Structures are given as C-alpha cells and as structure tokens.
Amino acid sequence: THQWRGIIEEYRDRLPVTADTPVVTLREGGTPLVPAQVLSERTGCEVHLKVEGANPTGSFKDRGMTMAITRAKEEGAKAVICASTGNTSASAAAYAVRAGMVCAVLVPQGKIALGKMGQALVHGARILQVDGNFDDCLTLARGLSEQYPVALVNSVNPVRIEGQKTAAFEIVDALGDAPDIHVLPVGNAGNITAYWRGYREYAGDGIASRTPRMWGFQASGSAPIVRGEPVKDPHTIATAIRIGNPASWQFAEQARDESGGLIDEVTDRQILAAYRLLASQEGVFVEPASAASVAGLLKATELGLVDPGQRIVCTVTGNGLKDPDWAVAGAPQPVTVPVDAVAAAQQLGLA
Ligand code: F0G
C-alpha cells in the first residue's frame, strides 16, 4: 500500500534538491483538507481547513524544516540554530535528531507554550530563554550564525520557504484548482510568502487556472504590517504570532498586493471565539494562533467582505495540544463520581 513519503519525495522536481541530496524527513505534509460545515454555513461559502497540526511535530513548520535540515546536512553542518515562538524550535529539534545534529534554540523567556518547550527538551535541544521577545531572539540567532559554525534554520533561510510552499500544491492537487481566497495567520510572515510562491508556481505551470486572493491576519497587539511600523512590545495570547517586526514583511505585502488580498488584524477575543468554534463545532483542535485565520474570515464576513459561493481555504497552522491551557481555562471542572452506573447516569443526564 502507498504511504505518503514526505514533501521532498512527493514534490522533488519542484524543490532545490538533487538526486544525491541526503533527505532528512519525518514524512511531513500530506495533511488533511477538511470541509468545514459550520463555517461554510456562516459564510455562505465552501470553506475548507488545511489542518497543519497533523504534521509530525504538530505544526506546518515541518515542511520548511525537512528542507532546511536536509540542506544543512548536505552542506556538512554539525549544528543548527533558530529563534522561535515555539513551533520552529520543536520542529528543528526533532529534525536535528534525525540528522544527528546539535540543535540550539533561542526562545522568548516565559512566552512559549508548555507543549512546545516539552518538545524541544525531549528532543535534546540546547535551549536558551532570552530576556527579550521573538524579534530579539532572531537578531541574536542571525548574529550567532554569522560568527560561529552553526546554520540558521529560521524562515530567513530561503529553503524553508521552498518547503512550506508545498502546502499550496497539496491544496490545488486536492481541489483540482486554486481556491478563490486563502486565509492565514501571520507572524514572521514566512508562511504567507510560501503559499503565495506555491500558488504562483502552479498557476505559472498551468496546473492551476488562477491564484487565490491572499488574506493574512495578525493579532491586534502584534500587528506591525497593519500599523505600517514595527511594534516594540508585541502582545497577544496567541504566543506563536507574538512578533513585532516580521522578517518576511515585504514579501507578505507583495503577496497581499499581487493577489488583490488583504492583511488585517483580529483581537484576542476574536481569536479565542474562533478557537472555541473550531473545537466545539468543527471537531478541529488548534492552537490559538492558528485560529487567527478563521477569526479573520468571520470578521471579514461580518464586514460584508465575503461574497457567497466562493471556495475558501483557511490554514490552521498548529495542533491544539501544544497549548492546552486555553482549552482548560474557563471550562467547567469535570465532576467526580463513584464506580456506580446510576450515579454516572444521573450526572450525564441519562437517568
Ligand atoms: N501559526 C503558528 C502555530 C506558528 O507557530 C506561526 C509561527 C505562525 C502561525 C505564523 O507563521 O511566522 O510564517 O507568519 N511561528 C514561528 C515559530 C514564528 O517560531 O514557531 P509565520
């Protein structure tokens, strides 16, 4: 029977590898594209969720990381480094294990979800908590990679973007053409850059008849592209996108402008509402940052920006298990019962 081979083998001719490249993979990609029934009803559109939390380390970062670690390996690197709000570090740590490399990660002190920290730890990464935000971590990681023998695997490394563009290929391959609109959360802006590159590549080669409009959403407290200037002290409960000066800023604006799209903001309250809707009504558990795409779609719908009848894909970028605090917070405590069918039935409202 056929098993998905990972994005490099599945899209080899569209990625910067040769026949001799030593592929480092956890068979990432091939993620579900799930029809979203409640969101489709609310918008009058055909809405699909690209569930990237189904990747090996639980986020879309694995698509870029298989490329970055593969190329680092090919170039003889013994160690890699990244700055991260959590998911990049989890992914880098896992792929470094596969490649037999040392992995160093720089994370903003106290601002990454517990699950992500656990991943980096269990995969044996060398973790430094930096007394600063993500933007400070990235500056530090860049400097270290320039001065020491350690390869930078953040999305400023262009092969990361190449790997991540494969998500757009999968969507076109599944739907038979590009959607009308593609909606994404935006943090460091690598992913919106990557999808736009993927969609353009497929359209350029005639595999898709068109490109979608790209809609990106930042968290209100961390919305430098919306504000038109860097945010010094970014804040949001969606820690994955708590970024004040995105590395791929210009490319995100290019994706927006060339596609006739938009980059807007959603509040933490809107993010949490979308997070709960996805879990309780679509059966898809994502982390808060991932819900920014869906929050944005709902906001745009309320503003009358969504014409009915369109085909829309929302990427939900990371698995809800990475940051379960928000699932537990505010939910009622489960009741304890004795080992007794009648008591259990009563509590469940069955008797
Ligand atoms: N969603 C999740 C779950 C993320 O982890 C990130 C970025 C984004 C969305 C935004 O994607 O940066 O390409 O615009 N996380 C990075 C990290 C910054 O370090 O894990 P982007």
PDB file of C-alpha atoms in Angstrom, residues 61 65 80-93 103-108 112 120 126-130 132-145 150-157 160 188 239-240 242-243 245 247:
ATOM      1  CA  LYS A  61       6.997  24.200  10.344  1.00  0.00           C
ATOM      2  CA  MET A  65      12.329  22.146   8.366  1.00  0.00           C
ATOM      3  CA  VAL A  80      21.736  24.340  13.642  1.00  0.00           C
ATOM      4  CA  ILE A  81      20.200  27.305  15.434  1.00  0.00           C
ATOM      5  CA  CYS A  82      16.843  29.054  15.377  1.00  0.00           C
ATOM      6  CA  ALA A  83      14.858  31.753  17.123  1.00  0.00           C
ATOM      7  CA  SER A  84      11.326  30.684  17.853  1.00  0.00           C
ATOM      8  CA  THR A  85       7.978  31.364  19.455  1.00  0.00           C
ATOM      9  CA  GLY A  86       7.901  27.578  19.979  1.00  0.00           C
ATOM     10  CA  ASN A  87       6.913  25.646  16.879  1.00  0.00           C
ATOM     11  CA  THR A  88      10.043  26.241  14.840  1.00  0.00           C
ATOM     12  CA  SER A  89      12.151  25.111  17.798  1.00  0.00           C
ATOM     13  CA  ALA A  90      10.061  21.943  18.271  1.00  0.00           C
ATOM     14  CA  SER A  91      10.448  21.120  14.594  1.00  0.00           C
ATOM     15  CA  ALA A  92      14.153  21.985  14.372  1.00  0.00           C
ATOM     16  CA  ALA A  93      14.848  19.867  17.470  1.00  0.00           C
ATOM     17  CA  CYS A 103      20.183  21.954  17.784  1.00  0.00           C
ATOM     18  CA  ALA A 104      20.283  25.282  19.613  1.00  0.00           C
ATOM     19  CA  VAL A 105      17.112  27.282  20.150  1.00  0.00           C
ATOM     20  CA  LEU A 106      16.503  30.801  21.388  1.00  0.00           C
ATOM     21  CA  VAL A 107      13.032  31.470  22.789  1.00  0.00           C
ATOM     22  CA  PRO A 108      11.485  34.493  24.486  1.00  0.00           C
ATOM     23  CA  ILE A 112       6.240  29.923  24.679  1.00  0.00           C
ATOM     24  CA  ALA A 120      12.420  20.932  22.319  1.00  0.00           C
ATOM     25  CA  ARG A 126      20.023  23.237  23.793  1.00  0.00           C
ATOM     26  CA  ILE A 127      17.534  25.850  24.872  1.00  0.00           C
ATOM     27  CA  LEU A 128      18.285  29.421  25.869  1.00  0.00           C
ATOM     28  CA  GLN A 129      15.448  31.541  27.192  1.00  0.00           C
ATOM     29  CA  VAL A 130      16.223  35.070  26.096  1.00  0.00           C
ATOM     30  CA  GLY A 132      13.563  39.691  25.250  1.00  0.00           C
ATOM     31  CA  ASN A 133      10.897  38.993  22.600  1.00  0.00           C
ATOM     32  CA  PHE A 134      10.986  36.896  19.413  1.00  0.00           C
ATOM     33  CA  ASP A 135      12.456  39.742  17.379  1.00  0.00           C
ATOM     34  CA  ASP A 136      15.382  39.966  19.819  1.00  0.00           C
ATOM     35  CA  CYS A 137      15.847  36.183  19.597  1.00  0.00           C
ATOM     36  CA  LEU A 138      16.014  36.344  15.797  1.00  0.00           C
ATOM     37  CA  THR A 139      18.591  39.144  15.866  1.00  0.00           C
ATOM     38  CA  LEU A 140      20.695  37.086  18.260  1.00  0.00           C
ATOM     39  CA  ALA A 141      20.347  33.862  16.219  1.00  0.00           C
ATOM     40  CA  ARG A 142      21.323  35.662  12.997  1.00  0.00           C
ATOM     41  CA  GLY A 143      24.400  37.130  14.651  1.00  0.00           C
ATOM     42  CA  LEU A 144      25.488  33.779  16.091  1.00  0.00           C
ATOM     43  CA  SER A 145      25.082  32.044  12.714  1.00  0.00           C
ATOM     44  CA  VAL A 150      26.053  26.931  13.162  1.00  0.00           C
ATOM     45  CA  ALA A 151      23.428  27.007  10.387  1.00  0.00           C
ATOM     46  CA  LEU A 152      20.391  29.271  10.747  1.00  0.00           C
ATOM     47  CA  VAL A 153      17.102  27.427  10.105  1.00  0.00           C
ATOM     48  CA  ASN A 154      14.637  30.288  10.530  1.00  0.00           C
ATOM     49  CA  SER A 155      12.470  31.207   7.533  1.00  0.00           C
ATOM     50  CA  VAL A 156      15.002  33.891   6.545  1.00  0.00           C
ATOM     51  CA  ASN A 157      16.724  30.760   5.229  1.00  0.00           C
ATOM     52  CA  ARG A 160      12.390  26.950   4.459  1.00  0.00           C
ATOM     53  CA  ASN A 188       7.006  36.342  10.964  1.00  0.00           C
ATOM     54  CA  THR A 239       2.151  33.461  21.584  1.00  0.00           C
ATOM     55  CA  ALA A 240       3.121  31.800  18.276  1.00  0.00           C
ATOM     56  CA  ARG A 242       3.657  37.486  19.079  1.00  0.00           C
ATOM     57  CA  ILE A 243       6.057  39.186  16.658  1.00  0.00           C
ATOM     58  CA  ASN A 245       8.988  43.067  13.242  1.00  0.00           C
ATOM     59  CA  ALA A 247      11.386  39.049   8.739  1.00  0.00           C
TER      60      ALA A 247
END
